[in-house]
XYZ file of C-alpha atoms in Angstrom:
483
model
C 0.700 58.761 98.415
C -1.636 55.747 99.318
C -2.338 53.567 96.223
C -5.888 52.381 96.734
C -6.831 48.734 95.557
C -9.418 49.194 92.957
C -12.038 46.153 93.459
C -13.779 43.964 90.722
C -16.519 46.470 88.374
C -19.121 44.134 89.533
C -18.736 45.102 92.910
C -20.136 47.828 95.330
C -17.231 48.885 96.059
C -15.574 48.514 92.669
C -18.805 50.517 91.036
C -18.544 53.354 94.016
C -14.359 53.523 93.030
C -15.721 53.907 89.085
C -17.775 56.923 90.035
C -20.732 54.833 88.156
C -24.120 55.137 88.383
C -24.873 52.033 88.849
C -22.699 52.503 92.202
C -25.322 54.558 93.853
C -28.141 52.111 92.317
C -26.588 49.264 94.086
C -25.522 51.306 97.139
C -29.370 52.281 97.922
C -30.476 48.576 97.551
C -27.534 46.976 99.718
C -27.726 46.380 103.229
C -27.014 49.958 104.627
C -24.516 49.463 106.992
C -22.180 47.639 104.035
C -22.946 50.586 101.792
C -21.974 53.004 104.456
C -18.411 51.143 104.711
C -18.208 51.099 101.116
C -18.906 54.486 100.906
C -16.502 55.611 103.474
C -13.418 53.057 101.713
C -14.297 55.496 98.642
C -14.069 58.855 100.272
C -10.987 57.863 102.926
C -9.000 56.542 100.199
C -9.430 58.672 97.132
C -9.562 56.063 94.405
C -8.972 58.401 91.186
C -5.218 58.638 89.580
C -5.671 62.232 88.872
C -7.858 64.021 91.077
C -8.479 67.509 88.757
C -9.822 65.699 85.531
C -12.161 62.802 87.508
C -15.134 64.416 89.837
C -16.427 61.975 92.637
C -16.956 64.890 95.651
C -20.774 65.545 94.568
C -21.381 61.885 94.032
C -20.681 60.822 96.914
C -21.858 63.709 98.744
C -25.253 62.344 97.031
C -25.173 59.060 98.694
C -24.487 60.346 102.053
C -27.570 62.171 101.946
C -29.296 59.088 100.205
C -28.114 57.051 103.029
C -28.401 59.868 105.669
C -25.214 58.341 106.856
C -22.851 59.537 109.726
C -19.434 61.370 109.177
C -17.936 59.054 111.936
C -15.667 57.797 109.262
C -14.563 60.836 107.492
C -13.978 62.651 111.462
C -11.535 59.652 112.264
C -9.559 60.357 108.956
C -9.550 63.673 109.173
C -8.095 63.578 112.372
C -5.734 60.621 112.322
C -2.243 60.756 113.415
C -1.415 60.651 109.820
C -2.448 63.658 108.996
C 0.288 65.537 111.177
C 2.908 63.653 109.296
C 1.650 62.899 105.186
C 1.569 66.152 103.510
C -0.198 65.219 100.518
C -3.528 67.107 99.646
C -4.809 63.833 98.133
C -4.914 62.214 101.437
C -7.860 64.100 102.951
C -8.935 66.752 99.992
C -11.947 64.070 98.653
C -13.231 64.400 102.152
C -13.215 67.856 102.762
C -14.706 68.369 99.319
C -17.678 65.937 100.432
C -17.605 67.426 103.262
C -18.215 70.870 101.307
C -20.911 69.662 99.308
C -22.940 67.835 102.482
C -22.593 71.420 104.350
C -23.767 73.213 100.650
C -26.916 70.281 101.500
C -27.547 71.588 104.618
C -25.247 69.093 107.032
C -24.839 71.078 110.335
C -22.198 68.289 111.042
C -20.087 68.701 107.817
C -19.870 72.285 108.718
C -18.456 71.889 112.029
C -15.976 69.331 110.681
C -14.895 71.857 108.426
C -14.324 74.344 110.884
C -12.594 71.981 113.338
C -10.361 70.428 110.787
C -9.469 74.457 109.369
C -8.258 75.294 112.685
C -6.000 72.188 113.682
C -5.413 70.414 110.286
C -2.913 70.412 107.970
C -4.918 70.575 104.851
C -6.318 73.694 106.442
C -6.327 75.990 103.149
C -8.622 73.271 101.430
C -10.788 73.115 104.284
C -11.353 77.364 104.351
C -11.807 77.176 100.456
C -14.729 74.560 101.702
C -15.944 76.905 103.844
C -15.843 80.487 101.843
C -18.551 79.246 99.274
C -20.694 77.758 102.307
C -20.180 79.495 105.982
C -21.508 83.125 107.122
C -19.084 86.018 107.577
C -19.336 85.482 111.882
C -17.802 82.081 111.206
C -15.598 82.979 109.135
C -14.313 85.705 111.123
C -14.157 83.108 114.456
C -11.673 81.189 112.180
C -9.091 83.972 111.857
C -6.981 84.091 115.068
C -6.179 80.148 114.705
C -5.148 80.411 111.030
C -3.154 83.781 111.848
C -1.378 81.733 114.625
C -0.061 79.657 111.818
C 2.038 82.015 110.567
C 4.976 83.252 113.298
C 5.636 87.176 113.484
C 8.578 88.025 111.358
C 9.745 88.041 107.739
C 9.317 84.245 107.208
C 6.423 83.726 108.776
C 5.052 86.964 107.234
C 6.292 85.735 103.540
C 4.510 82.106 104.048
C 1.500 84.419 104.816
C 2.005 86.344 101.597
C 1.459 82.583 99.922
C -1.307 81.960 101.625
C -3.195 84.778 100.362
C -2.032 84.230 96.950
C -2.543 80.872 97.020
C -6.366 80.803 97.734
C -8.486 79.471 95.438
C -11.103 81.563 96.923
C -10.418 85.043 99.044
C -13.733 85.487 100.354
C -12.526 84.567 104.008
C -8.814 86.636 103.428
C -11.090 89.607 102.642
C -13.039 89.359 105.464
C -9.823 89.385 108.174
C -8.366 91.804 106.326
C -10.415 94.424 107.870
C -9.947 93.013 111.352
C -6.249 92.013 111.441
C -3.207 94.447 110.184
C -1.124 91.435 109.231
C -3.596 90.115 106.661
C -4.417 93.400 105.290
C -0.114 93.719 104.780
C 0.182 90.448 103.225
C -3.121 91.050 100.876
C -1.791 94.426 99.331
C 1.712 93.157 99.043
C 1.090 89.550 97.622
C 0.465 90.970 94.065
C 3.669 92.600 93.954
C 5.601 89.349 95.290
C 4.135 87.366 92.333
C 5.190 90.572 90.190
C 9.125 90.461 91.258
C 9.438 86.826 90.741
C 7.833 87.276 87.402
C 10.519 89.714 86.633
C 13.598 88.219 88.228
C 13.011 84.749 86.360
C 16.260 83.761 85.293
C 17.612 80.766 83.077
C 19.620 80.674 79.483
C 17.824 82.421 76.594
C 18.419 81.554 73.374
C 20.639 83.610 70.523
C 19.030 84.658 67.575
C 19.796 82.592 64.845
C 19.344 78.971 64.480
C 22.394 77.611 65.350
C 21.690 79.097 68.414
C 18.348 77.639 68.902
C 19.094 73.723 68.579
C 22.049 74.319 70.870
C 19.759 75.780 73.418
C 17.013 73.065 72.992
C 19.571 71.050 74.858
C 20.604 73.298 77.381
C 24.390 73.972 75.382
C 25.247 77.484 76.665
C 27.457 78.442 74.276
C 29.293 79.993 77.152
C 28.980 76.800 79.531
C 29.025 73.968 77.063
C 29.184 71.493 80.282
C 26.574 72.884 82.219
C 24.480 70.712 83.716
C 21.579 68.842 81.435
C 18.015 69.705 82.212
C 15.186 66.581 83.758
C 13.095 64.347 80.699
C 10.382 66.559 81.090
C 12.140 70.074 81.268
C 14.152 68.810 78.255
C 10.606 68.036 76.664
C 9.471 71.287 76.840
C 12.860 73.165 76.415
C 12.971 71.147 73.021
C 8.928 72.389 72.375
C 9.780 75.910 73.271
C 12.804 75.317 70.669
C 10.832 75.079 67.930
C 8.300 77.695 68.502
C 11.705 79.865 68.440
C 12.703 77.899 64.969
C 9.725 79.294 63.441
C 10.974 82.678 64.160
C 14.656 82.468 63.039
C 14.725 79.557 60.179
C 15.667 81.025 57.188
C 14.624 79.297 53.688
C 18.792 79.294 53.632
C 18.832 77.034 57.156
C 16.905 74.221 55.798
C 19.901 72.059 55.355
C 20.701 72.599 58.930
C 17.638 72.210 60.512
C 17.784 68.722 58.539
C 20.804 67.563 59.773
C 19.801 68.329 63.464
C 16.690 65.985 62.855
C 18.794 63.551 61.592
C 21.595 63.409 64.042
C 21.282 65.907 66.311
C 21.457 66.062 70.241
C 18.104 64.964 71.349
C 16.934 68.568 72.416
C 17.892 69.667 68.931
C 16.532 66.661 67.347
C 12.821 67.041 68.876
C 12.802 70.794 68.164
C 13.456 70.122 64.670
C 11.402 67.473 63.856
C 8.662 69.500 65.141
C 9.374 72.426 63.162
C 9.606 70.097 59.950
C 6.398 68.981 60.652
C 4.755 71.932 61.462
C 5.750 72.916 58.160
C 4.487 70.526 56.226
C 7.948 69.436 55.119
C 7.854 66.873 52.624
C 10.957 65.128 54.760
C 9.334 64.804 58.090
C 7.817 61.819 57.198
C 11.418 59.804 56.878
C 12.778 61.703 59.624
C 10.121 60.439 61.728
C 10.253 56.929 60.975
C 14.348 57.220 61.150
C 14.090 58.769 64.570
C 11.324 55.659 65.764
C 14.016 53.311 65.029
C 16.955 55.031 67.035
C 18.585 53.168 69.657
C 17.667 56.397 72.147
C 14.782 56.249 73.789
C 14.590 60.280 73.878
C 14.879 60.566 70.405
C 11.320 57.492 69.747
C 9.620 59.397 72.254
C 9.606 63.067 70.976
C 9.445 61.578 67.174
C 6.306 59.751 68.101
C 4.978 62.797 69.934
C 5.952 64.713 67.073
C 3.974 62.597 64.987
C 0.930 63.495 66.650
C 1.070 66.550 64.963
C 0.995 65.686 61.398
C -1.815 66.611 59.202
C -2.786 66.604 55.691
C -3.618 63.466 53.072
C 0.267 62.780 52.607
C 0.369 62.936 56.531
C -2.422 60.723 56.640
C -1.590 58.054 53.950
C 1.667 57.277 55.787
C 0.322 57.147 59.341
C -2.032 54.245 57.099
C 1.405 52.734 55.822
C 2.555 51.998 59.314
C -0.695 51.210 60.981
C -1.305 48.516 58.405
C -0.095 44.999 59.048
C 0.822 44.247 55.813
C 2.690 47.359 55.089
C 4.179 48.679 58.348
C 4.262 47.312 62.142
C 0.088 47.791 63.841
C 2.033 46.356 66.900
C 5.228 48.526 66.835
C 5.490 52.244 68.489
C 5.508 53.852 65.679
C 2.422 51.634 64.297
C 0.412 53.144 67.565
C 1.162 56.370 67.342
C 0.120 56.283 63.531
C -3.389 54.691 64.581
C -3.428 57.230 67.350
C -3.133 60.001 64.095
C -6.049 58.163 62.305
C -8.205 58.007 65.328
C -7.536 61.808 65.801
C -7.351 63.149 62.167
C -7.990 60.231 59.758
C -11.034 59.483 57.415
C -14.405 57.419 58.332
C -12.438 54.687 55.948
C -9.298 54.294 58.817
C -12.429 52.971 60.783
C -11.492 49.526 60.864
C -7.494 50.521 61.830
C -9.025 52.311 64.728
C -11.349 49.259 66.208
C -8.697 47.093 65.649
C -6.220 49.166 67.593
C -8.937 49.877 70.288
C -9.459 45.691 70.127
C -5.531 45.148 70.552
C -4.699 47.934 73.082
C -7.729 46.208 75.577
C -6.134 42.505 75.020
C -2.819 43.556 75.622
C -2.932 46.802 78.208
C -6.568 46.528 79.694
C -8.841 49.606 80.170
C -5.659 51.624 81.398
C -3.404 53.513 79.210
C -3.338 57.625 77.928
C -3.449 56.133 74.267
C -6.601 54.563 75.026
C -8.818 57.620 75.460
C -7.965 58.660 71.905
C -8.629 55.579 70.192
C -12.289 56.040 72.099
C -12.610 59.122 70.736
C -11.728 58.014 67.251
C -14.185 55.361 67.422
C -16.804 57.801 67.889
C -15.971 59.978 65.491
C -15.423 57.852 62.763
C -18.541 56.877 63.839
C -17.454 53.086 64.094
C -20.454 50.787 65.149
C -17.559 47.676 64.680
C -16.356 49.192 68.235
C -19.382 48.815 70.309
C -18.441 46.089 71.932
C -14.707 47.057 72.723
C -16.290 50.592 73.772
C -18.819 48.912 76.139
C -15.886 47.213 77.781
C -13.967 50.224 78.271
C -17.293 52.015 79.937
C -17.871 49.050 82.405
C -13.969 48.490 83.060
C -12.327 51.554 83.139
C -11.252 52.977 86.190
C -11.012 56.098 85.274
C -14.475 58.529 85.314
C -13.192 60.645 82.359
C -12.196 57.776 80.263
C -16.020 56.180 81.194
C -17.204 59.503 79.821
C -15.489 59.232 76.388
C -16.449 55.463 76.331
C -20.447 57.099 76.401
C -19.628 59.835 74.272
C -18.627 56.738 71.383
C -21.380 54.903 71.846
C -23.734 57.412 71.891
C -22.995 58.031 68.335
C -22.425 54.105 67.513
C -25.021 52.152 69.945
C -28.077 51.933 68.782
C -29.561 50.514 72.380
C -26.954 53.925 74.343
C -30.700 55.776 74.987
C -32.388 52.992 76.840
C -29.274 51.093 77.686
C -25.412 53.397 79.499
C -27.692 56.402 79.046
C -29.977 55.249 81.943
C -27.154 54.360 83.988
C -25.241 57.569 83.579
C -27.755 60.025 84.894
C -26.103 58.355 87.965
C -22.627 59.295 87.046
C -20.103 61.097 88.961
C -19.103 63.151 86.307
C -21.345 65.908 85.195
C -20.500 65.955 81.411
C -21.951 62.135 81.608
C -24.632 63.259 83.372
C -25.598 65.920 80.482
C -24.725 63.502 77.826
C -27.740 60.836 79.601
C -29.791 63.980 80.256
C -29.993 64.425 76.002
C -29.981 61.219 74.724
C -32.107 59.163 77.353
C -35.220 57.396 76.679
C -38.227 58.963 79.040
C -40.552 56.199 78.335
C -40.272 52.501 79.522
C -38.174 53.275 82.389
C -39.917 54.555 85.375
C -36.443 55.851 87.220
C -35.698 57.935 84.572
C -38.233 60.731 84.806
C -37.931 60.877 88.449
C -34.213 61.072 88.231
C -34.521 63.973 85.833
C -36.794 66.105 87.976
C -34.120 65.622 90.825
C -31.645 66.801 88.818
C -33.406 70.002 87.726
C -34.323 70.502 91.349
C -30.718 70.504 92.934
C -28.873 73.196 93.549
C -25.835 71.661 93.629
C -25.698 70.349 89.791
C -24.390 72.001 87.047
C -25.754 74.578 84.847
C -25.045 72.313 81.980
C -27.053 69.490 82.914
C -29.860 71.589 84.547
C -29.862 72.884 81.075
C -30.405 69.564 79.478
C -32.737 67.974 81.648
C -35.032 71.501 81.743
C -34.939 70.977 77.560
C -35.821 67.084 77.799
C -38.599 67.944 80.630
C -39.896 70.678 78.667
C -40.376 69.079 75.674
C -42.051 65.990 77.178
C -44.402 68.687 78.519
C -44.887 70.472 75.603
C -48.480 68.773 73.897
């Protein structure tokens, strides 16, 4: 997959990358041919590390219209060379998803570069999931011969049609050919059943019933085949999690000396699937366990006793996550300091306030506005309600990359920034992401600001925006109305 080069936050094209609203601000008072290249960068190179928790479709789909730009740039990528050869959905599925939205907007063009691309592309299923919540039934039914030709007569080509149906995210269009062609109709009544034999043919190791059994499965130890072969990090991860949803079951108050001795030196499996058990229990000797296992020499043992730590709760819990977050006491800059803040910042009191900012301070100096640890320490900062963060929590909105972590970064502030009404809240009713959007919609200052009323009645008058944040603006509207 193509790693885009995420530009400076001050820039166009940096701001469009963000998904911030200050991106389509800027965009609509740039010179328009530079904000139509912008633009297209964005959408031809998706700029988001995980496409299903960051929105930018809509957004952009918004500018285009703003701009009443062409789709010259999004035809070319769509049908680039590359397209026959990188099978990665992330390549082209930003642009079809604009493309979706511009055709929802009333783009004759969009449309017809949906249909185009759903008959000769290879991201073809995307582009008919496009088209089922926007095309008419005739259209639709045009489309069938050339995505039928996909699939060759005979048992394979009839079984990859099977996984098309199934695979649909939305079977408007399948329905449709099903009462025109015999094949799809086949493949639509006997998709269900495919998906109910591989449900029942699953296969795989199951663990004994008794404990001993369980920590030798958590790391794949068939009794039977002792040197099978071991199972990937993250199978192993959730082998060991599944392990100790099975301890709960068989652990007998008689097996406690044996599920402590696999926490202490087990087989990593065994080890993780303990410790979580002991914690989950509130036993009073997870707490060394843990800090033993931080300090082993193998990696797979820190990791799952620092993800096991996670899931600690209670005062005792809390007041040793405090021992090892504190300087003085523990290690603030070690892994198992981190993961203790990360506790606080999740579980901890409005008095493990100043652990948290300092933590959120540290993790920007050292790591930047990038990091999965990050987006908790936001959150903690907000619900702690620490106004100490402000600053570190305006960083993280401006810098981060990432649309969801942006949204967390408003979510804090709204609750420790005095200025977030007239100040972010403005900007977000911009944002790309529509739980941003809400947030602005009902905390936003309607006086002072002339953009802000105008943007509100634009977002109660599209279609296209969510229920949610019609919701909000309709209440903020109302009430402004109301004598």
């Amino acid at each position: 997959m193509f790693e885009p080069v995420i530009a400076p936050s001050a820039s166009l094209v940096g701001l469009l990358q963000r998904g911030r609203g200050d991106g389509q601000l800027h965009a609509l008072a740039a010179d328009r041919a530079e904000a139509i290249a912008a633009l297209e960068s964005c959408v031809t190179h998706d700029p988001r590390a995980d496409w299903q928790v960051e929105n930018r479709s809509l957004y952009y789909a918004r500018l285009y219209m703003e701009l009443e730009a062409p789709l010259t740039g999004i035809e070319a990528h769509l049908r680039a060379p590359e397209d026959a050869v990188d099978q990665d959905e992330a390549r082209t599925g930003l642009a079809l998803s604009v493309l979706g939205h511009l055709a929802a907007y009333g783009r004759r063009d969009a449309l017809d570069l949906l249909r185009g691309y759903t008959a000769t592309g290879w991201n073809w299923a995307w582009a008919l999931d496009e088209l089922a919540l926007r095309d008419d039934d005739r259209s639709l039914l045009s489309l069938a011969p050339a995505v039928l030709g996909r699939f060759p007569a005979g048992p394979e080509g009839d079984a990859e049609l099977r996984a098309a149906v199934r695979g649909a995210y939305e079977p408007r269009p399948w329905r449709l050919w099903a009462a025109h062609h015999p094949r799809i109709a086949a493949a639509s009544e006997q998709s269900p059943f495919d998906l109910w034999q591989r449900q029942m043919n699953r296969g795989g190791v199951t663990p004994g019933w008794s404990t001993a059994d369980v920590l030798a499965w958590a790391d794949h130890q068939d009794p039977a085949d002792p040197t099978g072969p071991a199972p990937d990090a993250a199978a192993a991860a959730r082998r060991a999690a599944a392990a100790a949803r099975c301890l709960a079951a068989v652990v007998r108050p008689e097996d406690r000396p044996a599920v402590l001795d696999a926490a202490r030196n087990g087989a990593p499996g065994a080890r993780s699937a303990a410790l979580r058990h002991l914690v989950d229990r509130n036993d009073p000797a997870a707490a060394g366990l843990i800090e033993a296992a931080a300090a082993d020499v193998d990696e797979r043992i820190v990791t799952a006793a620092l993800e096991v730590l996670g899931r600690m709760r209670g005062p005792e819990a809390l007041a040793h996550a405090r021992r090892w977050a504190d300087p003085a006491t523990g290690g603030a800059d070690s892994a198992l300091g981190e993961a203790a803040v990360q506790l606080l910042a999740d579980a901890g009191e409005p008095a493990d306030g100043p652990l948290v900012v300092d933590a959120l301070r540290r993790w920007i100096s050292v790591r930047g506005t990038d990091g999965a640890g990050l987006a908790t320490l936001v959150d903690g900062a907000g619900r702690l309600a620490a106004v100490a963060a402000v600053p570190a929590l305006r960083h993280v909105y401006g810098e981060a990359v990432s649309s969801e972590l942006r949204g967390r970064a408003a979510r804090a502030l709204a609750v420790t920034d005095p200025h977030f009404a007239e100040g972010p809240a403005v900007e977000c009713l911009w944002d790309c992401e529509e739980s941003t959007r809400e947030l602005a919609a009902r905390h936003v200052t309607t006086t002072g600001d002339v953009r802000v009323l105008e943007r509100l009645r634009r977002l109660a008058a599209d279609p296209a925006e969510e229920a949610e944040v019609h919701a909000a603006v309709r209440v903020r509207l109302t009430s402004r109305e109301r004598p």
